[in-house]
PDB file of C-alpha atoms and ligand atoms in Angstrom:
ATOM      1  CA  UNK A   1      34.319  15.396  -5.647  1.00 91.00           C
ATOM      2  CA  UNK A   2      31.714  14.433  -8.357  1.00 95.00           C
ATOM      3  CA  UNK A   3      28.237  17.246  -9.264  1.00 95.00           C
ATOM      4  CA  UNK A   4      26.538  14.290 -10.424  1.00 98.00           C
ATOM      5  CA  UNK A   5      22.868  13.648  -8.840  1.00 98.00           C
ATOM      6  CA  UNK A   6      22.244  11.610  -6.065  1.00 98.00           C
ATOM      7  CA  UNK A   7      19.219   8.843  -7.343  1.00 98.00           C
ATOM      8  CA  UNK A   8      16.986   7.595  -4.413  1.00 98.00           C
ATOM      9  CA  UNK A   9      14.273   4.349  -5.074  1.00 98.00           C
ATOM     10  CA  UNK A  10      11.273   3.599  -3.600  1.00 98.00           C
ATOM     11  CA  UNK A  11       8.266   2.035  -4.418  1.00 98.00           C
ATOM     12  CA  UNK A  12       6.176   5.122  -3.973  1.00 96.00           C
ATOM     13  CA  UNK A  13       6.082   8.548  -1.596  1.00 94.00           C
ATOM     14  CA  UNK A  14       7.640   6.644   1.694  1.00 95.00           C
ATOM     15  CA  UNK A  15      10.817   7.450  -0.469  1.00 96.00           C
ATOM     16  CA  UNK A  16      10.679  10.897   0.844  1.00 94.00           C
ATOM     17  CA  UNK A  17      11.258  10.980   4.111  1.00 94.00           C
ATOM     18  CA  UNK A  18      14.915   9.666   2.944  1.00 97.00           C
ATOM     19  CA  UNK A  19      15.040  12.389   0.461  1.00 95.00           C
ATOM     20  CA  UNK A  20      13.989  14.637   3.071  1.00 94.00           C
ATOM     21  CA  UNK A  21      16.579  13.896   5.283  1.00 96.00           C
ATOM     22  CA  UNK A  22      19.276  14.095   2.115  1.00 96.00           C
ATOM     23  CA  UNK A  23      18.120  17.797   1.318  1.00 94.00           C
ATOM     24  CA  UNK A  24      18.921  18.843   5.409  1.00 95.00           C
ATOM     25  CA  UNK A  25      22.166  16.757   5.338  1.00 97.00           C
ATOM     26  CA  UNK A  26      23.494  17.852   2.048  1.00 97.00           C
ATOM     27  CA  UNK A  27      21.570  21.073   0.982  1.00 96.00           C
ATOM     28  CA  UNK A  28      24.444  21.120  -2.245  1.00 97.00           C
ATOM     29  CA  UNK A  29      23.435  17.686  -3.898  1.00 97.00           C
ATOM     30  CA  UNK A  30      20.891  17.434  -6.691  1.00 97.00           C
ATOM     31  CA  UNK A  31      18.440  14.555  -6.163  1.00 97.00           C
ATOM     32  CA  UNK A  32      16.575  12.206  -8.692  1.00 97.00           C
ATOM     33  CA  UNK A  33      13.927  10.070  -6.558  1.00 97.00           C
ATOM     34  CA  UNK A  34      12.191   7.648  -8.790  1.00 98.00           C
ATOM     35  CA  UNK A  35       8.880   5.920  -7.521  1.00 98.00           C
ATOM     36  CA  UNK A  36       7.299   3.168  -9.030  1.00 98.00           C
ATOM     37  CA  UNK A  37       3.922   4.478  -8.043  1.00 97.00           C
ATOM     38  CA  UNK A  38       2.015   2.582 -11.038  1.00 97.00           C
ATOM     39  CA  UNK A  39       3.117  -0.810  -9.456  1.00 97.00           C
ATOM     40  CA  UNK A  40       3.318   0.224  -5.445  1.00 97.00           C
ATOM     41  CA  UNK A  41       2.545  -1.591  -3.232  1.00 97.00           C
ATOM     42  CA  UNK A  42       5.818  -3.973  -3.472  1.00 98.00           C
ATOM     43  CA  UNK A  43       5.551  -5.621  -0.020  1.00 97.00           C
ATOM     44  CA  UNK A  44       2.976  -8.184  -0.814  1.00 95.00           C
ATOM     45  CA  UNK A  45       4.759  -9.519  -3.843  1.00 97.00           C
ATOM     46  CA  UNK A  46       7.367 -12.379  -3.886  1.00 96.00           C
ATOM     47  CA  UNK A  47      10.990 -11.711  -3.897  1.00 96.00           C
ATOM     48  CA  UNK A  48      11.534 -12.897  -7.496  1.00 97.00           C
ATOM     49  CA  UNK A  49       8.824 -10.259  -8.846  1.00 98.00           C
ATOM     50  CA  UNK A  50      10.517  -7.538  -6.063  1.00 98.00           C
ATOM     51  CA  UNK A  51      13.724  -8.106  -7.868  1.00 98.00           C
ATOM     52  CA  UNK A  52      12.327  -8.126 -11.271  1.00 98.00           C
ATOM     53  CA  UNK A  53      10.679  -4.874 -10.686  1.00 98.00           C
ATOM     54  CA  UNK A  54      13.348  -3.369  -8.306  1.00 98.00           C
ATOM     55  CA  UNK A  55      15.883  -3.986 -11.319  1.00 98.00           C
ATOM     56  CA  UNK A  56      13.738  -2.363 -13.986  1.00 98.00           C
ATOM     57  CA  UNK A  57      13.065   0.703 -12.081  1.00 98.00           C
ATOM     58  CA  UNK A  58      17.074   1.043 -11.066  1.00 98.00           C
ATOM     59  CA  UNK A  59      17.915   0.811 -15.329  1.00 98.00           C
ATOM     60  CA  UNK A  60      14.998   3.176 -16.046  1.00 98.00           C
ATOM     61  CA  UNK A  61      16.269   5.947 -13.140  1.00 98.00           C
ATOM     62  CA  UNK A  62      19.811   5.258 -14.792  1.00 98.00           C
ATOM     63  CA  UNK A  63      18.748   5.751 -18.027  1.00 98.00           C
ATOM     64  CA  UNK A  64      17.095   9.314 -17.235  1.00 97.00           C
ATOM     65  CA  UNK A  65      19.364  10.911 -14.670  1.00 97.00           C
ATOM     66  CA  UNK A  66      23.159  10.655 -14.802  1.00 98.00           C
ATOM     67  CA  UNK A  67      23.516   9.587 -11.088  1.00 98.00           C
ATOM     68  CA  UNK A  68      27.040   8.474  -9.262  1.00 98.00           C
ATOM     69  CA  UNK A  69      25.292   6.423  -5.736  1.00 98.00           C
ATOM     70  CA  UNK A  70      22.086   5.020  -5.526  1.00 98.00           C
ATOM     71  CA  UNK A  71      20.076   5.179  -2.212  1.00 98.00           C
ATOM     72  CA  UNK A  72      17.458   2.388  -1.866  1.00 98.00           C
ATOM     73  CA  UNK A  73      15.091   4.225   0.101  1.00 98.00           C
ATOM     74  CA  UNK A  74      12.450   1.121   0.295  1.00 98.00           C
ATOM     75  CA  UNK A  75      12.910  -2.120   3.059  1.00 98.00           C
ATOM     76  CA  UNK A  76      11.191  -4.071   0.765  1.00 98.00           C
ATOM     77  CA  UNK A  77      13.741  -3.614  -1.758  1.00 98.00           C
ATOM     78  CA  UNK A  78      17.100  -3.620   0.457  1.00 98.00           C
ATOM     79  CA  UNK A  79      15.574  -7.060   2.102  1.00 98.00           C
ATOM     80  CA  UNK A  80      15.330  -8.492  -1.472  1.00 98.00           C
ATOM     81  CA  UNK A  81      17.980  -7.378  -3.960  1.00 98.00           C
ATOM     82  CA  UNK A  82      20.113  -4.283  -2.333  1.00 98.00           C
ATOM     83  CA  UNK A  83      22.655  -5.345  -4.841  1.00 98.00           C
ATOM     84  CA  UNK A  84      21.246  -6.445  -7.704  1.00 98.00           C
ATOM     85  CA  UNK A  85      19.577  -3.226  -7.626  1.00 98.00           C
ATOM     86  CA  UNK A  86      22.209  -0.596  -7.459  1.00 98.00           C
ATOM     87  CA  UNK A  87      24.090  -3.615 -10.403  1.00 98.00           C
ATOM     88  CA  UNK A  88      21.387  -2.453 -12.694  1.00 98.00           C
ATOM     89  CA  UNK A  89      21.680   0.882 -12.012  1.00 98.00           C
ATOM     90  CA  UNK A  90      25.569   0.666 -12.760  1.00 98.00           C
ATOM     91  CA  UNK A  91      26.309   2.203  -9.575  1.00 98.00           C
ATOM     92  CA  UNK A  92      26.885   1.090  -5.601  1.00 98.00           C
ATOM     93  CA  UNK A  93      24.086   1.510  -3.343  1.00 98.00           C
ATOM     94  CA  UNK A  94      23.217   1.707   0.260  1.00 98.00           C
ATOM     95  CA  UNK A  95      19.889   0.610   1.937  1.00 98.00           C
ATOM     96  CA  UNK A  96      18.299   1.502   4.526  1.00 98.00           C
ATOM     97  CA  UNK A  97      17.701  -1.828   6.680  1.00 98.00           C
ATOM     98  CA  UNK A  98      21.657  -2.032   8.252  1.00 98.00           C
ATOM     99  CA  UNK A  99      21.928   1.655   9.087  1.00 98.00           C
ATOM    100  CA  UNK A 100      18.103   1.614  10.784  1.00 98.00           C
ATOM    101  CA  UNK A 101      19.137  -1.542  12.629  1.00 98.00           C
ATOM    102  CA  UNK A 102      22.317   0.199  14.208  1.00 98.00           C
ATOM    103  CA  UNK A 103      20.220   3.348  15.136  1.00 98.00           C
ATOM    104  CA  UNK A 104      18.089   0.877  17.269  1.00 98.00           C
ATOM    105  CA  UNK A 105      20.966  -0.763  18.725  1.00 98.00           C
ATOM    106  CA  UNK A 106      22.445   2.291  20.007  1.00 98.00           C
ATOM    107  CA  UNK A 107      19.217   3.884  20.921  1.00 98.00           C
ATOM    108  CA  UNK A 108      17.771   0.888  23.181  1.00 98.00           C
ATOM    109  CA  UNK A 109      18.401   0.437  26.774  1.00 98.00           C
ATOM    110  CA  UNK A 110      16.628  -2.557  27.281  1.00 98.00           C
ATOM    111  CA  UNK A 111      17.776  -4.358  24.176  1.00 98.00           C
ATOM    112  CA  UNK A 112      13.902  -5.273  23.410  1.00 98.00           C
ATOM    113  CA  UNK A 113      13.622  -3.894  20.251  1.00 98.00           C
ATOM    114  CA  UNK A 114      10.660  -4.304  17.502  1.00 98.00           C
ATOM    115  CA  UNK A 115      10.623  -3.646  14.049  1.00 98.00           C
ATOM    116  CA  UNK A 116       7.386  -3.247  11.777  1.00 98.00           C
ATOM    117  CA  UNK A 117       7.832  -3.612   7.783  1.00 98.00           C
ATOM    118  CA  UNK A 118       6.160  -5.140   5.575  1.00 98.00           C
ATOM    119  CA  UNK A 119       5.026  -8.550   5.079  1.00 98.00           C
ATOM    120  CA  UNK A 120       7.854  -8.904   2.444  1.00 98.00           C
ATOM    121  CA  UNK A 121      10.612  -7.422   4.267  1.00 98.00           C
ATOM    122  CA  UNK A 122       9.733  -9.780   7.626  1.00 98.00           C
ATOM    123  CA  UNK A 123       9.360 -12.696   5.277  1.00 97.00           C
ATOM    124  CA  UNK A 124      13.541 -12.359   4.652  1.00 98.00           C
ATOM    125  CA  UNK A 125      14.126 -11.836   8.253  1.00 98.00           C
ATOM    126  CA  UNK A 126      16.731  -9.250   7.244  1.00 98.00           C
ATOM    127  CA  UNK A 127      15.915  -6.801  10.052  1.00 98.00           C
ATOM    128  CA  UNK A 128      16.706  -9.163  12.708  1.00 98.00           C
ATOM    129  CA  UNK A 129      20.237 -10.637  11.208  1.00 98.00           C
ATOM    130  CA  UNK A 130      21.173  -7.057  11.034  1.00 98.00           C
ATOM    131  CA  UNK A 131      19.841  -6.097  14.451  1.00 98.00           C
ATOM    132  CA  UNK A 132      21.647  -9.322  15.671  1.00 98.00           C
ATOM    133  CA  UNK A 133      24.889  -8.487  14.120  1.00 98.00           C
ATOM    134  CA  UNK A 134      24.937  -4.277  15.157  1.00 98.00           C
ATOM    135  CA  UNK A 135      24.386  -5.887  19.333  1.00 98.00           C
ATOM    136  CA  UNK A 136      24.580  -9.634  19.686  1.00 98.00           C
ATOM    137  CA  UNK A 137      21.478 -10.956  22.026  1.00 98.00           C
ATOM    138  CA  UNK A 138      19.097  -8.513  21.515  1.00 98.00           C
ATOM    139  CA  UNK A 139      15.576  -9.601  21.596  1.00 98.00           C
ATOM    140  CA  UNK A 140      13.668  -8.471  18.292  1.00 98.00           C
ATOM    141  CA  UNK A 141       9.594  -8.585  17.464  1.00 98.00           C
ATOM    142  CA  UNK A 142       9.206  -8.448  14.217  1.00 98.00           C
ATOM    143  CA  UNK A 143       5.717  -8.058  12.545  1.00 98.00           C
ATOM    144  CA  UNK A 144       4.885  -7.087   8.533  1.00 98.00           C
ATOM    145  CA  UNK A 145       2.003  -5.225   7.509  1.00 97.00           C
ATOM    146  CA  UNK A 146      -0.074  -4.799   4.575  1.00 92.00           C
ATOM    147  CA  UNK A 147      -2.688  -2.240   5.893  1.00 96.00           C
ATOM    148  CA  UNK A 148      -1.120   0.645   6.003  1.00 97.00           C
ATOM    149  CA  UNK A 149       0.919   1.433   2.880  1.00 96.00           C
ATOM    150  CA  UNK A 150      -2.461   1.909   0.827  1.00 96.00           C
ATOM    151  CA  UNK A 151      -3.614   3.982   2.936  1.00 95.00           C
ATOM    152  CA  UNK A 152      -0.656   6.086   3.388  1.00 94.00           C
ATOM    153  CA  UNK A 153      -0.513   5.801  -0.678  1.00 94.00           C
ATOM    154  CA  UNK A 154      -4.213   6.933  -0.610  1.00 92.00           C
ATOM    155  CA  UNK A 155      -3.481  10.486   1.596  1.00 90.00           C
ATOM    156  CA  UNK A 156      -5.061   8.986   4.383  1.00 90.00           C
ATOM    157  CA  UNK A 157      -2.803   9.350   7.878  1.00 84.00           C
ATOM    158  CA  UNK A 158      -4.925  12.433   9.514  1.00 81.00           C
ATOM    159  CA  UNK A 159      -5.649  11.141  12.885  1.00 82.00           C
ATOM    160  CA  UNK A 160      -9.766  10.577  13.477  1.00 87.00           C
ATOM    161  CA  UNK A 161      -9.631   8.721   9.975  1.00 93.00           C
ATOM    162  CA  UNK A 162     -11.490   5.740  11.574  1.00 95.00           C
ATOM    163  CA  UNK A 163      -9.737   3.268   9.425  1.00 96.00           C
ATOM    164  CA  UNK A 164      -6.441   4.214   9.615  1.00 96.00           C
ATOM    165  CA  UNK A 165      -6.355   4.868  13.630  1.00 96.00           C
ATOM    166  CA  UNK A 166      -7.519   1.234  13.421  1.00 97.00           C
ATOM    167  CA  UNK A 167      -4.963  -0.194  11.061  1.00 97.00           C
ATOM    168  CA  UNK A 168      -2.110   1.657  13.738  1.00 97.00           C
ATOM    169  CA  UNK A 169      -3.606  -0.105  16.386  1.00 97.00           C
ATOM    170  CA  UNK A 170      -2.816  -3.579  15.185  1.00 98.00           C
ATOM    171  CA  UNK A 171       0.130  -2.466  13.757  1.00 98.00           C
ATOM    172  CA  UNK A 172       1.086  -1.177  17.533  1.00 98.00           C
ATOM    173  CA  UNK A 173       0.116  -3.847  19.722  1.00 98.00           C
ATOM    174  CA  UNK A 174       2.336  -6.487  19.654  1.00 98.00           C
ATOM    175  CA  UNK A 175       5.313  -4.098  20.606  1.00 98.00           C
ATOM    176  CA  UNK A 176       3.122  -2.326  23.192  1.00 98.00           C
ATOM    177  CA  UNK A 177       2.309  -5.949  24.728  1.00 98.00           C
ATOM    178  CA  UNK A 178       6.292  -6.732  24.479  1.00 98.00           C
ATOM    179  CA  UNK A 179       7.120  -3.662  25.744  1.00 98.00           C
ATOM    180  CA  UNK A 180       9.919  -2.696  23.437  1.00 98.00           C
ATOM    181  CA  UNK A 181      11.683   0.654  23.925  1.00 98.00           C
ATOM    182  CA  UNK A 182      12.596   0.872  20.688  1.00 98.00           C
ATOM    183  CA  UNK A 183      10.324   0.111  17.688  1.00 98.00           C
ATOM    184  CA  UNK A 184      12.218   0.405  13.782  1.00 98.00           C
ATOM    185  CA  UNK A 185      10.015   1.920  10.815  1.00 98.00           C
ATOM    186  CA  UNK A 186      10.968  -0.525   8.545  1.00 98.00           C
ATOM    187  CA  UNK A 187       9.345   0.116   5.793  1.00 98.00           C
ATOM    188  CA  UNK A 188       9.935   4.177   4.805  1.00 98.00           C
ATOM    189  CA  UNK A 189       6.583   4.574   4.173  1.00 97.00           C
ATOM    190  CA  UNK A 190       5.934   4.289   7.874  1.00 97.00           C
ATOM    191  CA  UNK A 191       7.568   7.479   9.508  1.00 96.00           C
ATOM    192  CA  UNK A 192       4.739   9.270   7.790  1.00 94.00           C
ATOM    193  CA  UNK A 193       2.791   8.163  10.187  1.00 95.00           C
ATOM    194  CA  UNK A 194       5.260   8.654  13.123  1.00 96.00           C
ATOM    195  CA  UNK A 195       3.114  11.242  15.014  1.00 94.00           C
ATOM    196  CA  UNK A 196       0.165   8.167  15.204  1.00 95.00           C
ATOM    197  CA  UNK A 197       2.830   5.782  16.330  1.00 97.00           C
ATOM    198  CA  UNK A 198       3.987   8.036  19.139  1.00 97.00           C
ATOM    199  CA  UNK A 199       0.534   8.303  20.722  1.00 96.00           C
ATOM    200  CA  UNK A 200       0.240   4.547  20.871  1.00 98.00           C
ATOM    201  CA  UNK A 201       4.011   3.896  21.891  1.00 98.00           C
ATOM    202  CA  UNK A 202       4.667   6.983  24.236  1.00 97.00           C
ATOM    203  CA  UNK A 203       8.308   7.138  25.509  1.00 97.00           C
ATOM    204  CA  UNK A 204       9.535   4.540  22.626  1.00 98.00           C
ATOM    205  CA  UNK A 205      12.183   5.259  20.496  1.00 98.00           C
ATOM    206  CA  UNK A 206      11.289   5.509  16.670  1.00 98.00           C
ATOM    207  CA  UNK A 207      13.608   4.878  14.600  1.00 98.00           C
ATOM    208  CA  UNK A 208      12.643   6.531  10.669  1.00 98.00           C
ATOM    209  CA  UNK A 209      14.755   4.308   8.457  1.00 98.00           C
ATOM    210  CA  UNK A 210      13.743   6.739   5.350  1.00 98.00           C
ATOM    211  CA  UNK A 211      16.078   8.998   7.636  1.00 98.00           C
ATOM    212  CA  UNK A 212      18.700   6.217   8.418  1.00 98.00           C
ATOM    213  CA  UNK A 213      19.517   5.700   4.774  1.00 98.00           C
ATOM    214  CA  UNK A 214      19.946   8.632   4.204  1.00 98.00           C
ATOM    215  CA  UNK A 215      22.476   8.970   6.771  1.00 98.00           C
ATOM    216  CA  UNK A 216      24.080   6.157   5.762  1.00 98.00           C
ATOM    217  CA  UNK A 217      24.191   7.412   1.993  1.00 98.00           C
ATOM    218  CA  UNK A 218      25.796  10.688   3.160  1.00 98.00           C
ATOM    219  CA  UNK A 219      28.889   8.761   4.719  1.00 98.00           C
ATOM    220  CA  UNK A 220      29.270   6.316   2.295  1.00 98.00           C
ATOM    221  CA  UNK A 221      29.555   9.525  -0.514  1.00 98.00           C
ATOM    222  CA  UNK A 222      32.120  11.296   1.766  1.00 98.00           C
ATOM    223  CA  UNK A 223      34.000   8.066   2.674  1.00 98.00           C
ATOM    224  CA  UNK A 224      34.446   7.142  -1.182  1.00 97.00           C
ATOM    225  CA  UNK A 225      35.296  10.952  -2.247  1.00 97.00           C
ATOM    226  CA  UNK A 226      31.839  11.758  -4.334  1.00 98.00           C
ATOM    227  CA  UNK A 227      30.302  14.533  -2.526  1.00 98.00           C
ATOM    228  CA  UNK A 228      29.410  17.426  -4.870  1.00 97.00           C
ATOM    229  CA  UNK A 229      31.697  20.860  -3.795  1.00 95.00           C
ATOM    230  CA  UNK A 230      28.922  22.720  -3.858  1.00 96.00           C
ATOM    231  CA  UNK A 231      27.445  23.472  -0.394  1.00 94.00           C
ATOM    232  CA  UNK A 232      24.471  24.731  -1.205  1.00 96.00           C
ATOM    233  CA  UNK A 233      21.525  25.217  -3.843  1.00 95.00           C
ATOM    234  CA  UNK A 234      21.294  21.199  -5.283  1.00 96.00           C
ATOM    235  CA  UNK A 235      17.508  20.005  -6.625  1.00 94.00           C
ATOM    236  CA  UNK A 236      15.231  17.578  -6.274  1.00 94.00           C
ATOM    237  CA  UNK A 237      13.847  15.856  -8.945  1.00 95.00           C
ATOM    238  CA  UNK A 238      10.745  13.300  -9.314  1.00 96.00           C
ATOM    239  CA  UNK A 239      10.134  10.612 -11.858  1.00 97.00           C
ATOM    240  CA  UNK A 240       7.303   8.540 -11.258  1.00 98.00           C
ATOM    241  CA  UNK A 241       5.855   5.228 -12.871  1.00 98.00           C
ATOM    242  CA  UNK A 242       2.072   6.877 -12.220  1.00 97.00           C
ATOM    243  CA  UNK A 243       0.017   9.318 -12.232  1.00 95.00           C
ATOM    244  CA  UNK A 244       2.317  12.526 -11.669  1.00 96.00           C
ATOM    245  CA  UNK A 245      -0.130  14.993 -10.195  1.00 94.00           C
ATOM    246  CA  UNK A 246      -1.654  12.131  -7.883  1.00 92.00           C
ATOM    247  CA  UNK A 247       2.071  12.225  -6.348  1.00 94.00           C
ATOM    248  CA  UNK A 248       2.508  15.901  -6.256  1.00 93.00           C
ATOM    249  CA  UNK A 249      -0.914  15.932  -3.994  1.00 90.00           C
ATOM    250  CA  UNK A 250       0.593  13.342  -1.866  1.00 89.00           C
ATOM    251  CA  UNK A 251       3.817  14.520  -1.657  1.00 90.00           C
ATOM    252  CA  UNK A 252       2.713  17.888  -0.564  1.00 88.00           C
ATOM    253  CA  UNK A 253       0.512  16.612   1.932  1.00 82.00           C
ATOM    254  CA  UNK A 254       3.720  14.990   3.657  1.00 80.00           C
ATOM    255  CA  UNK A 255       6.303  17.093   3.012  1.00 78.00           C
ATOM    256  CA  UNK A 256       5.255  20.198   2.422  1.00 79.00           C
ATOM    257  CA  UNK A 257       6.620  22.517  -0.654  1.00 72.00           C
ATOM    258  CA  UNK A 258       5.849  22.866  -4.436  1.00 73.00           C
ATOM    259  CA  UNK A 259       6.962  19.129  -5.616  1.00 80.00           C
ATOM    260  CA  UNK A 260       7.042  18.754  -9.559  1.00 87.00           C
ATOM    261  CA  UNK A 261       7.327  15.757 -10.971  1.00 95.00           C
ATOM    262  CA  UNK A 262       7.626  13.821 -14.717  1.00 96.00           C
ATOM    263  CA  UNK A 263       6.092  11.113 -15.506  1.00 96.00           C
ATOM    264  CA  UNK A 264       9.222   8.119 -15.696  1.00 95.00           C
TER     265      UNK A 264
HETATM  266  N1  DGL B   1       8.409   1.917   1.190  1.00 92.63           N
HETATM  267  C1  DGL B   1       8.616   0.554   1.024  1.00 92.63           C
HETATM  268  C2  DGL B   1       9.431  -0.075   2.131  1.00 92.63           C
HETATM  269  O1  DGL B   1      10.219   0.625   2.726  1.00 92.63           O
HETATM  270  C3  DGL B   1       7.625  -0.386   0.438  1.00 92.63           C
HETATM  271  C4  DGL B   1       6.177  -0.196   0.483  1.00 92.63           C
HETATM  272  C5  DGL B   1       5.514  -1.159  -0.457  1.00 92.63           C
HETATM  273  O2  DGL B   1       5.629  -0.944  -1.665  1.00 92.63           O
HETATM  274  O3  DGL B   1       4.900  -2.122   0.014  1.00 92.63           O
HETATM  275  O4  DGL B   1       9.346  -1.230   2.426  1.00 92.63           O
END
């Protein structure tokens, strides 16, 4: 058992759908969820300046919040420096690109499966060694994307915004023309825009890896005896690198629910 908080990383408010999930799966944990909103987006950036950044963020979260597991709630980030990250943090961490890729395996029939991330993320090719390794053979189309994270960082994923329903419609074709029946959101800002997806990819399966890390966080704290007794009642907490009532817009937009947050 260990009452210390839980921290969670992303580059910016796709970090909440994991900490969204964290809240339903273990209503008793307190929750720090630093964003590096100053410096999002990440997945256009090398993987030298991804780690360079990942690392400082991970030190600075440390350095606030007195945190015993580290979720990397970014695919940009696990793809790049998983370790390295949850190293500078002093703690181990879990990502989200391993537990999102077994989620697809299980959940596909056909064994088609596509991912969309980033252009960072696809550049390591880490999606498709995992997806490889959770079902041998499987076929995987994988695309990156730099459209829609500013967007989705700019409030904008109402449908009829004429720009957006445009960016989703690149982002969807190449897995409607494959015909996947199951398509990972690789990059946690994504499963914001889930309901969009689904119009464009009826009957395929999305998997929200925001939602698989979290998941995978949750057993990894049971497995290694640092769940926090309590069973009920933990908080959520938000540092951010930018402007903090920028987020709190955004992040009530998405999730719904007073968010507060402190500048990091
Ligand atoms: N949310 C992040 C991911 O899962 C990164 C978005 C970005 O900063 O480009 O990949």
């Amino acid at each position: 058992m260990d009452n210390r908080a839980i921290g969670v990383l992303d580059t910016g408010v796709g970090g909440l759908t994991a900490v969204r999930s964290l809240r339903a799966l273990l209503p008793g944990e307190d929750i720090v969820f630093f964003a590096d909103t100053a410096r999002v987006p990440y997945g256009g950036r090398d993987t030298d300046e991804i780690r360079a950044l990942s690392m400082d963020c991970a030190r600075r979260l440390a350095e606030r919040a007195e945190i015993k597991f580290l979720l990397v709630a970014c695919g940009t980030i696990t793809s790049a420096c998983l370790a390295e990250t949850g190293g500078a943090a002093g703690v181990e961490a879990a990502g989200v690109i391993a537990p999102a890729a077994e989620a697809a395996a299980r959940a596909s029939v056909t064994g088609r499966i596509g991912v969309l991330s980033t252009e960072a993320t696809a550049r390591t090719g880490a999606f498709p060694r995992a997806l490889e390794a959770a079902r041998p053979g499987v076929e995987v189309v994988s695309r990156g994307n730099s459209a829609l994270v500013p967007l989705i960082e700019a409030g904008r994923i109402s449908a009829g915004d004429a720009e957006l329903e445009r960016a989703v419609d690149e982002a969807a074709a190449p897995f409607i023309s494959a015909g996947v029946d199951a398509l990972i959101l690789g990059c946690t800002h994504f499963p914001l825009l889930t309901e969009r997806f689904r119009e464009r990819l009826p009957g395929v399966e999305l998997i929200n890896s925001g939602a698989a890390g979290a998941g995978e966080c949750a057993r990894r704290l049971a497995e290694e005896g640092l769940l926090n007794p309590r069973s009920a009642g933990g908080s959520t907490r938000c540092l951010v690198t930018g402007d903090t009532e920028g987020f709190c817009r955004l992040a009530d937009i998405f999730l719904g629910g007073a968010f507060t947050a402190e500048k990091a």
